[in-house]
């Protein structure tokens, strides 16, 4: 099995830059995906294939990956960005498994 | 509009079975792999299972392997999850999710998901 590790929480003031990290041995070989989940709602894709932003996601969201760490960056975080963020990636050994990180609670206040 | 609608959740006793369904619309269902993801109340997301468009690549989380079976009916634009020998720890919201890709590539399955349903709640309790 393999794991993705995220910090449990990140806190910033409005307008500051929030960085959420995701570490895992599979990340040099597989893409990271990021999902935002607001309270009581289904998750929403905010970044795919490490650094691609889906249509409709604000430009303040960006992604990167280097070595065993992927990072979701929110430049100029807004109050409405407060949510849980999950990274996701996939097994690289043909076992056909996906895995999520434990999630990071982003607080913007 | 791309839409995924889950159904079949409910209250079930430990050891019993339940079958979840997901009906897709707004896209060509048999062009994409599909997945089930769950979330226990107050907990994080857990990938449960995925299936390629042809059903030739299938994967399960260790926590459900041997008890859950994923399947699909492309003619009905539907995805299923047969859950047997249910346990209290299977209590969760179950989400259906659409993959970016068909899932043909053995070494690149599963992929990530771009669309999620709203989920259906499964409660396992006596």
Coordinates of N, CA and C in Angstrom, one line a residue:
Chain A
X1 N 0.8 -1.2 0.0 CA 0.0 0.0 0.0 C 0.9 1.2 0.0
X2 N 0.3 2.4 -0.3 CA 1.1 3.6 -0.3 C 0.2 4.7 0.3
X3 N 0.8 5.8 0.7 CA 0.1 6.9 1.4 C 0.4 8.2 0.8
X4 N -0.6 9.2 1.0 CA -0.4 10.5 0.7 C -0.6 11.3 2.0
X5 N 0.4 12.2 2.3 CA 0.3 12.9 3.6 C 0.1 14.4 3.4
X6 N -0.9 14.9 4.1 CA -1.2 16.3 4.0 C -1.2 16.9 5.5
X7 N -0.9 18.2 5.6 CA -1.1 18.8 6.9 C -2.6 18.9 7.3
X8 N -2.9 18.6 8.6 CA -4.3 18.6 8.9 C -5.0 20.0 8.7
X9 N -4.2 21.1 8.9 CA -4.8 22.4 8.8 C -3.8 23.4 8.3
X10 N -4.4 24.4 7.6 CA -3.6 25.6 7.2 C -4.5 26.8 7.4
X11 N -3.9 27.9 7.9 CA -4.7 29.1 8.2 C -4.0 30.3 7.7
X12 N -4.8 31.1 7.0 CA -4.2 32.4 6.4 C -5.3 33.5 6.6
X13 N -4.8 34.7 6.5 CA -5.7 35.8 6.5 C -6.2 36.1 5.0
X14 N -7.3 36.7 4.8 CA -7.8 37.0 3.4 C -6.7 37.8 2.7
X15 N -6.4 37.4 1.4 CA -5.5 38.1 0.6 C -4.1 37.5 0.7
X16 N -3.8 36.7 1.7 CA -2.5 36.0 1.8 C -2.5 34.8 0.9
X17 N -1.3 34.2 0.8 CA -1.1 33.0 0.0 C -1.2 31.8 0.8
X18 N -2.0 30.9 0.5 CA -2.1 29.6 1.2 C -1.5 28.5 0.3
X19 N -0.7 27.7 1.0 CA 0.0 26.6 0.3 C -0.3 25.3 1.1
X20 N -0.9 24.3 0.3 CA -1.3 23.1 0.9 C -0.4 22.0 0.2
X21 N 0.3 21.2 1.0 CA 1.2 20.2 0.5 C 0.7 18.8 0.6
X22 N 1.2 18.0 -0.3 CA 0.8 16.6 -0.3 C 2.1 15.8 -0.6
X23 N 2.5 14.9 0.2 CA 3.7 14.2 0.0 C 3.4 12.7 -0.1
X24 N 4.2 12.0 -1.0 CA 4.0 10.6 -1.2 C 5.0 10.1 -2.2
X25 N 5.4 8.8 -2.0 CA 6.5 8.2 -2.9 C 6.0 8.0 -4.3
X26 N 4.7 8.0 -4.5 CA 4.2 7.7 -5.9 C 4.2 9.0 -6.7
X27 N 4.3 10.2 -6.1 CA 4.2 11.4 -6.8 C 5.2 11.7 -7.9
X28 N 6.5 11.2 -7.8 CA 7.4 11.4 -8.9 C 6.9 10.7 -10.2
X29 N 6.0 9.7 -10.0 CA 5.6 8.8 -11.2 C 4.2 9.0 -11.6
X30 N 3.4 9.6 -10.7 CA 2.0 9.7 -11.0 C 1.5 11.2 -10.7
X31 N 0.4 11.6 -11.4 CA -0.1 12.9 -11.3 C -0.8 13.0 -9.9
X32 N -0.8 14.3 -9.4 CA -1.7 14.6 -8.3 C -2.9 15.4 -8.8
X33 N -4.0 15.1 -8.1 CA -5.2 15.8 -8.3 C -5.7 16.5 -7.0
X34 N -6.4 17.6 -7.1 CA -6.8 18.3 -5.9 C -8.3 18.5 -5.9
X35 N -9.0 18.3 -4.8 CA -10.4 18.4 -4.7 C -10.7 19.3 -3.5
X36 N -11.7 20.2 -3.7 CA -12.2 21.1 -2.7 C -13.5 20.6 -2.2
X37 N -13.7 20.5 -0.9 CA -15.0 20.1 -0.4 C -15.5 21.1 0.7
X38 N -16.5 21.8 0.4 CA -17.1 22.7 1.4 C -18.1 22.0 2.2
X39 N -18.4 22.5 3.3 CA -19.3 21.8 4.3 C -20.6 21.4 3.7
X40 N -20.9 20.1 3.8 CA -22.2 19.6 3.3 C -22.3 19.4 1.8
X41 N -21.2 19.6 1.1 CA -21.3 19.5 -0.4 C -20.4 18.4 -0.9
X42 N -20.6 18.0 -2.1 CA -19.8 17.0 -2.8 C -18.4 17.7 -3.1
X43 N -17.4 16.9 -3.3 CA -16.1 17.5 -3.7 C -16.2 18.1 -5.1
X44 N -15.3 19.0 -5.3 CA -15.1 19.6 -6.6 C -13.7 19.6 -7.0
X45 N -13.4 19.3 -8.3 CA -12.0 19.3 -8.8 C -11.5 20.7 -8.9
X46 N -10.3 21.0 -8.4 CA -9.8 22.3 -8.5 C -8.4 22.3 -9.2
X47 N -7.8 21.1 -9.4 CA -6.5 21.0 -10.1 C -6.4 19.6 -10.5
X48 N -5.9 19.4 -11.8 CA -5.7 18.0 -12.2 C -4.3 17.9 -12.9
X49 N -3.8 16.7 -13.0 CA -2.5 16.5 -13.6 C -1.4 17.5 -13.1
X50 N -1.4 17.6 -11.8 CA -0.4 18.4 -11.1 C -0.7 19.9 -11.1
X51 N -0.9 20.4 -12.4 CA -0.9 21.9 -12.5 C -1.9 22.4 -13.5
X52 N -2.9 21.6 -13.9 CA -3.9 22.1 -14.8 C -5.2 22.5 -14.1
X53 N -5.6 23.6 -14.4 CA -6.8 24.2 -13.7 C -8.1 24.0 -14.5
X54 N -9.1 23.4 -14.0 CA -10.3 23.2 -14.8 C -11.0 24.5 -15.1
X55 N -11.8 24.5 -16.1 CA -12.6 25.7 -16.4 C -13.5 26.0 -15.3
X56 N -13.6 27.3 -15.0 CA -14.5 27.8 -13.9 C -13.8 27.9 -12.5
X57 N -12.6 27.4 -12.4 CA -11.8 27.5 -11.2 C -11.0 28.8 -11.3
X58 N -11.1 29.7 -10.3 CA -10.4 31.0 -10.3 C -8.9 30.9 -10.5
X59 N -8.3 31.8 -11.2 CA -6.9 31.8 -11.5 C -6.0 31.9 -10.3
X60 N -6.5 32.2 -9.1 CA -5.7 32.3 -7.9 C -5.3 30.9 -7.5
X61 N -5.9 29.9 -8.0 CA -5.6 28.5 -7.7 C -4.5 28.0 -8.7
X62 N -3.4 27.5 -8.2 CA -2.4 26.9 -9.0 C -1.8 25.7 -8.4
X63 N -1.1 24.8 -9.2 CA -0.6 23.6 -8.6 C 0.8 23.3 -9.2
X64 N 1.6 22.6 -8.4 CA 2.9 22.2 -8.8 C 3.2 20.9 -8.2
X65 N 4.3 20.2 -8.8 CA 4.7 19.0 -8.2 C 6.2 18.9 -8.5
X66 N 7.0 18.5 -7.4 CA 8.4 18.2 -7.6 C 8.8 17.1 -6.6
X67 N 9.4 16.1 -7.2 CA 9.8 15.0 -6.4 C 8.6 14.3 -5.8
X68 N 8.7 14.1 -4.5 CA 7.7 13.4 -3.7 C 6.6 14.4 -3.1
X69 N 6.6 15.6 -3.6 CA 5.7 16.6 -3.0 C 4.9 17.4 -4.1
X70 N 3.6 17.4 -3.9 CA 2.7 18.2 -4.8 C 2.2 19.4 -3.9
X71 N 2.0 20.5 -4.5 CA 1.5 21.7 -3.7 C 0.4 22.4 -4.5
X72 N -0.7 22.7 -3.7 CA -1.8 23.5 -4.2 C -1.6 24.9 -3.6
X73 N -1.5 25.9 -4.4 CA -1.3 27.3 -4.0 C -2.5 28.1 -4.3
X74 N -3.0 28.8 -3.3 CA -4.1 29.8 -3.5 C -3.5 31.2 -3.2
X75 N -3.3 31.9 -4.3 CA -2.7 33.2 -4.2 C -3.8 34.3 -4.0
X76 N -3.7 34.9 -2.8 CA -4.8 35.9 -2.5 C -6.0 35.1 -2.1
X77 N -5.9 34.3 -1.0 CA -7.0 33.5 -0.6 C -8.2 34.3 -0.2
X78 N -9.4 33.9 -0.6 CA -10.6 34.6 -0.2 C -11.4 33.8 0.8
X79 N -12.3 34.4 1.5 CA -13.1 33.8 2.6 C -13.8 32.6 2.0
X80 N -14.3 32.7 0.7 CA -15.0 31.6 0.1 C -14.2 30.4 -0.2
X81 N -12.9 30.5 -0.1 CA -12.0 29.4 -0.3 C -11.8 28.5 0.9
X82 N -12.4 28.9 2.0 CA -12.4 28.1 3.2 C -13.1 26.8 3.0
X83 N -12.4 25.7 3.1 CA -12.9 24.4 2.8 C -11.9 23.3 3.2
X84 N -12.3 22.0 3.0 CA -11.3 20.9 3.1 C -10.8 20.7 1.7
X85 N -9.5 20.4 1.7 CA -8.8 20.1 0.4 C -8.1 18.8 0.5
X86 N -8.4 18.0 -0.6 CA -7.8 16.6 -0.6 C -7.0 16.4 -1.8
X87 N -5.8 15.9 -1.7 CA -5.0 15.4 -2.8 C -5.3 14.0 -3.1
X88 N -5.1 13.6 -4.3 CA -5.4 12.2 -4.8 C -4.4 11.8 -5.8
X89 N -4.0 10.6 -5.8 CA -3.1 10.0 -6.8 C -3.4 8.5 -6.9
X90 N -2.6 7.9 -7.8 CA -2.9 6.5 -8.1 C -1.7 5.6 -8.0
X91 N -1.9 4.3 -7.8 CA -0.9 3.4 -7.7 C 0.0 3.3 -9.0
X92 N 1.3 3.0 -8.8 CA 2.1 3.0 -10.0 C 2.6 1.6 -10.3
X93 N 2.1 0.6 -9.6 CA 2.6 -0.8 -9.8 C 1.6 -1.7 -10.5
X94 N 0.6 -1.1 -11.0 CA -0.4 -2.0 -11.7 C -1.4 -2.6 -10.8
X95 N -1.5 -2.2 -9.5 CA -2.4 -2.7 -8.6 C -3.8 -2.1 -8.7
X96 N -3.9 -1.1 -9.6 CA -5.2 -0.5 -9.9 C -5.9 0.1 -8.6
X97 N -5.2 0.9 -7.9 CA -5.7 1.5 -6.7 C -5.5 3.0 -6.8
X98 N -6.5 3.7 -6.2 CA -6.4 5.1 -6.0 C -6.2 5.4 -4.5
X99 N -5.7 6.6 -4.2 CA -5.6 6.9 -2.7 C -5.7 8.4 -2.6
X100 N -6.4 8.8 -1.5 CA -6.5 10.2 -1.1 C -5.6 10.5 0.1
X101 N -5.1 11.8 0.1 CA -4.5 12.2 1.3 C -5.6 12.4 2.4
X102 N -5.1 12.7 3.6 CA -6.1 12.8 4.7 C -6.9 14.0 4.8
X103 N -6.5 15.0 3.9 CA -7.3 16.2 3.8 C -6.7 17.3 4.7
X104 N -6.8 18.6 4.2 CA -6.4 19.8 4.9 C -7.5 20.8 5.0
X105 N -7.8 21.2 6.3 CA -8.8 22.2 6.5 C -8.1 23.5 6.3
X106 N -8.6 24.3 5.3 CA -8.1 25.6 5.1 C -9.0 26.6 5.8
X107 N -8.5 27.4 6.7 CA -9.2 28.5 7.3 C -8.7 29.8 6.8
X108 N -9.7 30.7 6.4 CA -9.3 32.0 5.9 C -10.1 33.0 6.7
X109 N -9.3 33.6 7.7 CA -9.9 34.6 8.5 C -8.9 35.6 9.1
Chain B
X1 N -25.7 19.1 -19.7 CA -25.0 19.2 -18.4 C -24.6 17.8 -17.9
X2 N -23.4 17.6 -17.6 CA -22.9 16.4 -17.0 C -23.5 16.1 -15.7
X3 N -24.1 15.0 -15.4 CA -24.7 14.7 -14.2 C -24.6 13.3 -13.8
X4 N -24.3 13.0 -12.5 CA -24.3 11.7 -11.9 C -25.2 11.7 -10.7
X5 N -26.1 10.7 -10.7 CA -27.1 10.6 -9.6 C -27.0 9.2 -9.0
X6 N -26.6 9.2 -7.7 CA -26.6 7.9 -7.0 C -27.9 7.6 -6.3
X7 N -28.1 6.3 -6.1 CA -29.3 5.8 -5.5 C -29.0 4.5 -4.8
X8 N -29.9 4.0 -3.9 CA -29.8 2.7 -3.3 C -29.3 2.7 -1.9
X9 N -28.9 3.9 -1.4 CA -28.4 3.9 0.0 C -29.6 3.7 1.0
X10 N -29.2 3.5 2.2 CA -30.2 3.3 3.3 C -29.6 2.7 4.5
X11 N -30.5 2.2 5.4 CA -30.1 1.6 6.6 C -30.1 0.1 6.4
X12 N -29.0 -0.6 6.8 CA -28.9 -2.0 6.6 C -28.2 -2.6 7.8
X13 N -28.5 -3.8 8.1 CA -27.9 -4.5 9.3 C -26.5 -5.0 8.9
X14 N -25.7 -5.1 9.9 CA -24.4 -5.7 9.7 C -24.5 -7.1 9.1
X15 N -23.6 -7.4 8.1 CA -23.6 -8.7 7.5 C -24.5 -8.8 6.3
X16 N -25.4 -7.9 6.1 CA -26.3 -7.9 5.0 C -25.7 -7.2 3.8
X17 N -26.5 -7.2 2.7 CA -26.0 -6.7 1.4 C -26.8 -5.5 1.0
X18 N -26.2 -4.7 0.1 CA -26.9 -3.5 -0.5 C -26.3 -3.3 -1.9
X19 N -27.1 -2.8 -2.8 CA -26.6 -2.5 -4.1 C -26.8 -1.0 -4.4
X20 N -25.7 -0.3 -4.7 CA -25.8 1.1 -5.1 C -25.8 1.2 -6.6
X21 N -26.5 2.3 -7.1 CA -26.5 2.6 -8.5 C -26.2 4.0 -8.7
X22 N -25.6 4.3 -9.9 CA -25.3 5.6 -10.3 C -25.7 5.8 -11.8
X23 N -26.6 6.7 -12.0 CA -27.1 6.9 -13.4 C -26.4 8.2 -14.0
X24 N -25.8 8.1 -15.1 CA -25.1 9.2 -15.8 C -25.8 9.8 -16.9
X25 N -25.6 11.1 -17.1 CA -26.2 11.8 -18.2 C -25.4 13.0 -18.6
X26 N -25.5 13.4 -19.8 CA -24.8 14.6 -20.3 C -23.4 14.3 -20.9
X27 N -23.0 13.1 -21.0 CA -21.8 12.7 -21.6 C -21.9 11.2 -22.1
X28 N -20.9 10.9 -22.9 CA -20.9 9.5 -23.5 C -20.4 8.6 -22.5
X29 N -21.2 7.9 -21.8 CA -20.9 7.1 -20.6 C -19.8 6.1 -20.9
X30 N -19.9 5.4 -22.1 CA -18.9 4.3 -22.3 C -17.6 4.8 -22.9
X31 N -17.4 6.1 -22.8 CA -16.0 6.7 -23.2 C -15.1 6.8 -21.9
X32 N -15.7 6.5 -20.7 CA -14.9 6.9 -19.5 C -15.0 5.8 -18.5
X33 N -13.9 5.6 -17.8 CA -13.9 4.8 -16.6 C -14.7 5.5 -15.5
X34 N -15.1 4.8 -14.5 CA -16.0 5.3 -13.4 C -15.5 4.8 -12.1
X35 N -15.8 5.5 -11.0 CA -15.3 5.2 -9.7 C -16.4 5.3 -8.6
X36 N -16.2 4.7 -7.5 CA -16.9 4.9 -6.2 C -15.9 5.5 -5.2
X37 N -16.3 6.5 -4.5 CA -15.5 7.1 -3.4 C -16.5 7.3 -2.3
X38 N -16.0 7.0 -1.0 CA -16.8 7.1 0.1 C -16.2 8.1 1.2
X39 N -17.1 8.5 2.0 CA -16.7 9.4 3.1 C -17.5 9.1 4.3
X40 N -16.9 8.6 5.4 CA -17.6 8.4 6.6 C -17.9 9.7 7.3
X41 N -19.0 9.8 8.0 CA -19.4 11.1 8.6 C -18.2 11.7 9.4
X42 N -17.9 12.9 9.0 CA -16.8 13.7 9.7 C -15.4 13.2 9.4
X43 N -15.3 12.4 8.4 CA -13.9 11.8 8.0 C -13.6 12.3 6.6
X44 N -12.4 11.8 6.2 CA -11.9 12.1 4.9 C -12.4 11.2 3.8
X45 N -12.0 11.5 2.5 CA -12.4 10.8 1.4 C -11.6 9.5 1.3
X46 N -12.3 8.4 0.8 CA -11.6 7.2 0.6 C -12.0 6.6 -0.8
X47 N -11.0 6.4 -1.7 CA -11.3 5.7 -2.9 C -11.7 4.3 -2.6
X48 N -12.8 3.8 -3.2 CA -13.4 2.5 -3.0 C -13.1 1.5 -4.1
X49 N -13.4 2.0 -5.3 CA -13.3 1.1 -6.5 C -13.4 1.8 -7.8
X50 N -12.8 1.3 -8.8 CA -12.9 1.9 -10.1 C -13.0 0.8 -11.2
X51 N -13.6 1.2 -12.4 CA -13.8 0.2 -13.5 C -13.6 1.0 -14.8
X52 N -12.9 0.3 -15.7 CA -12.7 0.9 -17.0 C -13.9 0.8 -17.9
X53 N -13.9 1.5 -19.0 CA -15.1 1.6 -19.8 C -15.6 0.2 -20.3
X54 N -14.6 -0.7 -20.6 CA -14.9 -2.0 -21.0 C -15.0 -3.0 -19.9
X55 N -14.8 -2.6 -18.7 CA -14.9 -3.4 -17.5 C -13.7 -4.4 -17.5
X56 N -12.6 -4.2 -18.2 CA -11.5 -5.1 -18.2 C -10.4 -4.7 -17.2
X57 N -10.5 -3.5 -16.8 CA -9.6 -3.0 -15.7 C -10.5 -2.7 -14.5
X58 N -10.2 -3.3 -13.4 CA -11.0 -3.1 -12.2 C -10.1 -3.0 -11.0
X59 N -10.4 -2.2 -10.0 CA -9.6 -2.1 -8.8 C -10.5 -1.8 -7.6
X60 N -9.9 -2.3 -6.4 CA -10.6 -2.1 -5.2 C -9.7 -1.7 -4.1
X61 N -10.2 -0.9 -3.2 CA -9.4 -0.6 -2.0 C -9.3 -1.9 -1.1
X62 N -8.2 -2.0 -0.4 CA -8.0 -3.2 0.4 C -9.2 -3.4 1.4
X63 N -9.7 -2.3 1.9 CA -10.8 -2.4 2.9 C -12.1 -3.0 2.4
X64 N -12.3 -3.1 1.1 CA -13.5 -3.6 0.6 C -13.3 -4.9 -0.4
X65 N -12.1 -5.1 -0.7 CA -11.8 -6.2 -1.6 C -12.3 -7.5 -1.1
X66 N -13.0 -8.3 -2.0 CA -13.6 -9.5 -1.6 C -15.0 -9.4 -1.1
X67 N -15.4 -8.2 -0.7 CA -16.8 -8.0 -0.2 C -17.6 -7.1 -1.2
X68 N -17.0 -6.2 -1.9 CA -17.7 -5.3 -2.8 C -17.4 -5.7 -4.2
X69 N -18.3 -5.5 -5.1 CA -18.1 -5.7 -6.6 C -18.6 -4.5 -7.4
X70 N -17.8 -4.0 -8.2 CA -18.2 -2.9 -9.1 C -18.5 -3.5 -10.4
X71 N -19.5 -2.8 -11.1 CA -19.9 -3.3 -12.4 C -20.6 -2.1 -13.1
X72 N -20.8 -2.2 -14.4 CA -21.4 -1.2 -15.2 C -22.2 -1.8 -16.3
X73 N -23.2 -1.0 -16.7 CA -24.0 -1.4 -17.9 C -24.0 -0.2 -18.8
X74 N -23.2 -0.2 -19.8 CA -23.1 0.9 -20.7 C -24.3 1.2 -21.5
X75 N -25.1 0.2 -21.8 CA -26.4 0.4 -22.5 C -27.4 1.2 -21.6
X76 N -27.2 1.1 -20.3 CA -28.1 1.9 -19.4 C -27.5 3.1 -18.8
X77 N -26.3 3.4 -19.2 CA -25.5 4.5 -18.6 C -25.5 4.5 -17.1
X78 N -25.2 3.3 -16.6 CA -25.3 3.0 -15.2 C -24.1 2.3 -14.6
X79 N -23.7 2.7 -13.4 CA -22.6 2.1 -12.6 C -23.2 1.6 -11.4
X80 N -22.6 0.4 -10.9 CA -23.2 -0.2 -9.7 C -22.1 -0.6 -8.7
X81 N -22.5 -0.7 -7.5 CA -21.6 -1.2 -6.4 C -22.4 -2.2 -5.6
X82 N -22.1 -3.5 -5.7 CA -22.7 -4.5 -4.9 C -21.9 -4.7 -3.6
X83 N -22.5 -4.4 -2.5 CA -21.8 -4.4 -1.2 C -22.3 -5.6 -0.4
X84 N -21.5 -6.6 -0.1 CA -21.9 -7.7 0.7 C -21.1 -7.7 2.0
X85 N -21.6 -8.5 3.0 CA -21.0 -8.6 4.3 C -20.7 -7.2 4.9
X86 N -21.7 -6.4 4.9 CA -21.5 -5.0 5.3 C -21.1 -4.9 6.8
X87 N -20.3 -4.0 7.1 CA -19.8 -3.7 8.5 C -20.1 -2.3 8.9
X88 N -20.1 -2.1 10.2 CA -20.4 -0.7 10.7 C -19.4 0.3 10.1
X89 N -18.2 -0.1 9.9 CA -17.2 0.8 9.3 C -17.4 1.1 7.8
X90 N -18.4 0.5 7.2 CA -18.8 0.8 5.8 C -19.8 2.0 5.8
X91 N -20.2 2.4 7.0 CA -21.2 3.5 7.0 C -20.5 4.8 6.5
X92 N -21.1 5.4 5.4 CA -20.5 6.5 4.8 C -21.5 7.1 3.7
X93 N -21.1 8.3 3.2 CA -21.7 8.7 2.0 C -20.9 8.1 0.8
X94 N -21.6 7.6 -0.1 CA -20.9 6.9 -1.3 C -21.2 7.8 -2.5
X95 N -20.1 8.3 -3.1 CA -20.1 9.1 -4.3 C -19.7 8.3 -5.5
X96 N -20.4 8.6 -6.6 CA -20.0 8.1 -7.9 C -19.2 9.2 -8.6
X97 N -18.1 8.9 -9.3 CA -17.3 9.9 -10.0 C -16.8 9.4 -11.3
X98 N -16.7 10.4 -12.2 CA -16.3 10.1 -13.6 C -14.8 10.3 -13.8
X99 N -14.1 9.4 -14.4 CA -12.7 9.5 -14.7 C -12.5 10.4 -15.9
X100 N -11.3 10.9 -16.0 CA -10.9 11.7 -17.2 C -10.8 10.8 -18.4
X101 N -10.4 9.6 -18.2 CA -10.0 8.7 -19.3 C -10.9 7.4 -19.4
X102 N -10.8 6.6 -20.5 CA -11.5 5.4 -20.6 C -11.0 4.3 -19.7
X103 N -9.7 4.4 -19.3 CA -9.2 3.4 -18.4 C -8.6 2.1 -19.1
X104 N -8.3 2.3 -20.4 CA -7.8 1.2 -21.2 C -6.4 0.8 -20.8
X105 N -5.6 1.8 -20.4 CA -4.2 1.6 -20.2 C -4.0 0.9 -18.9
X106 N -3.5 -0.3 -18.9 CA -3.4 -1.1 -17.7 C -2.5 -0.4 -16.6
X107 N -1.4 0.3 -17.1 CA -0.5 0.9 -16.2 C -0.9 2.3 -15.8
X108 N -1.9 2.8 -16.3 CA -2.4 4.1 -15.9 C -3.9 4.1 -15.6
X109 N -4.3 3.0 -14.9 CA -5.6 2.9 -14.4 C -5.5 2.7 -12.9
X110 N -6.3 3.4 -12.0 CA -7.3 4.4 -12.4 C -6.6 5.7 -12.6
X111 N -7.5 6.6 -13.1 CA -7.0 8.0 -13.2 C -7.7 8.9 -12.2
X112 N -7.7 10.2 -12.4 CA -8.4 11.1 -11.5 C -9.8 11.3 -12.0
X113 N -10.6 12.0 -11.2 CA -12.0 12.2 -11.6 C -12.3 13.7 -11.7
X114 N -13.2 14.0 -12.7 CA -13.5 15.4 -12.9 C -14.9 15.8 -12.5
X115 N -15.8 14.8 -12.4 CA -17.2 15.0 -12.0 C -17.7 14.1 -10.9
X116 N -18.4 14.6 -10.0 CA -18.9 13.8 -8.9 C -20.4 13.9 -8.8
X117 N -21.0 12.9 -8.3 CA -22.4 12.9 -7.9 C -22.6 13.6 -6.6
X118 N -23.8 13.7 -6.1 CA -24.1 14.3 -4.8 C -24.0 13.3 -3.6
X119 N -24.0 12.0 -3.9 CA -23.8 11.0 -2.9 C -25.0 10.4 -2.4
X120 N -24.9 9.1 -1.9 CA -26.0 8.5 -1.2 C -25.5 7.9 0.1
X121 N -26.2 8.0 1.2 CA -25.8 7.6 2.5 C -26.1 6.1 2.8
X122 N -25.1 5.4 3.2 CA -25.3 4.0 3.6 C -25.0 3.9 5.1
X123 N -25.9 3.4 5.8 CA -25.8 3.3 7.3 C -25.9 1.8 7.7
X124 N -24.8 1.3 8.2 CA -24.8 -0.1 8.6 C -24.9 -0.1 10.2
X125 N -26.1 -0.6 10.6 CA -26.3 -0.6 12.1 C -27.4 -1.6 12.4
X126 N -27.4 -2.2 13.5 CA -28.4 -3.1 14.0 C -29.5 -2.4 14.7

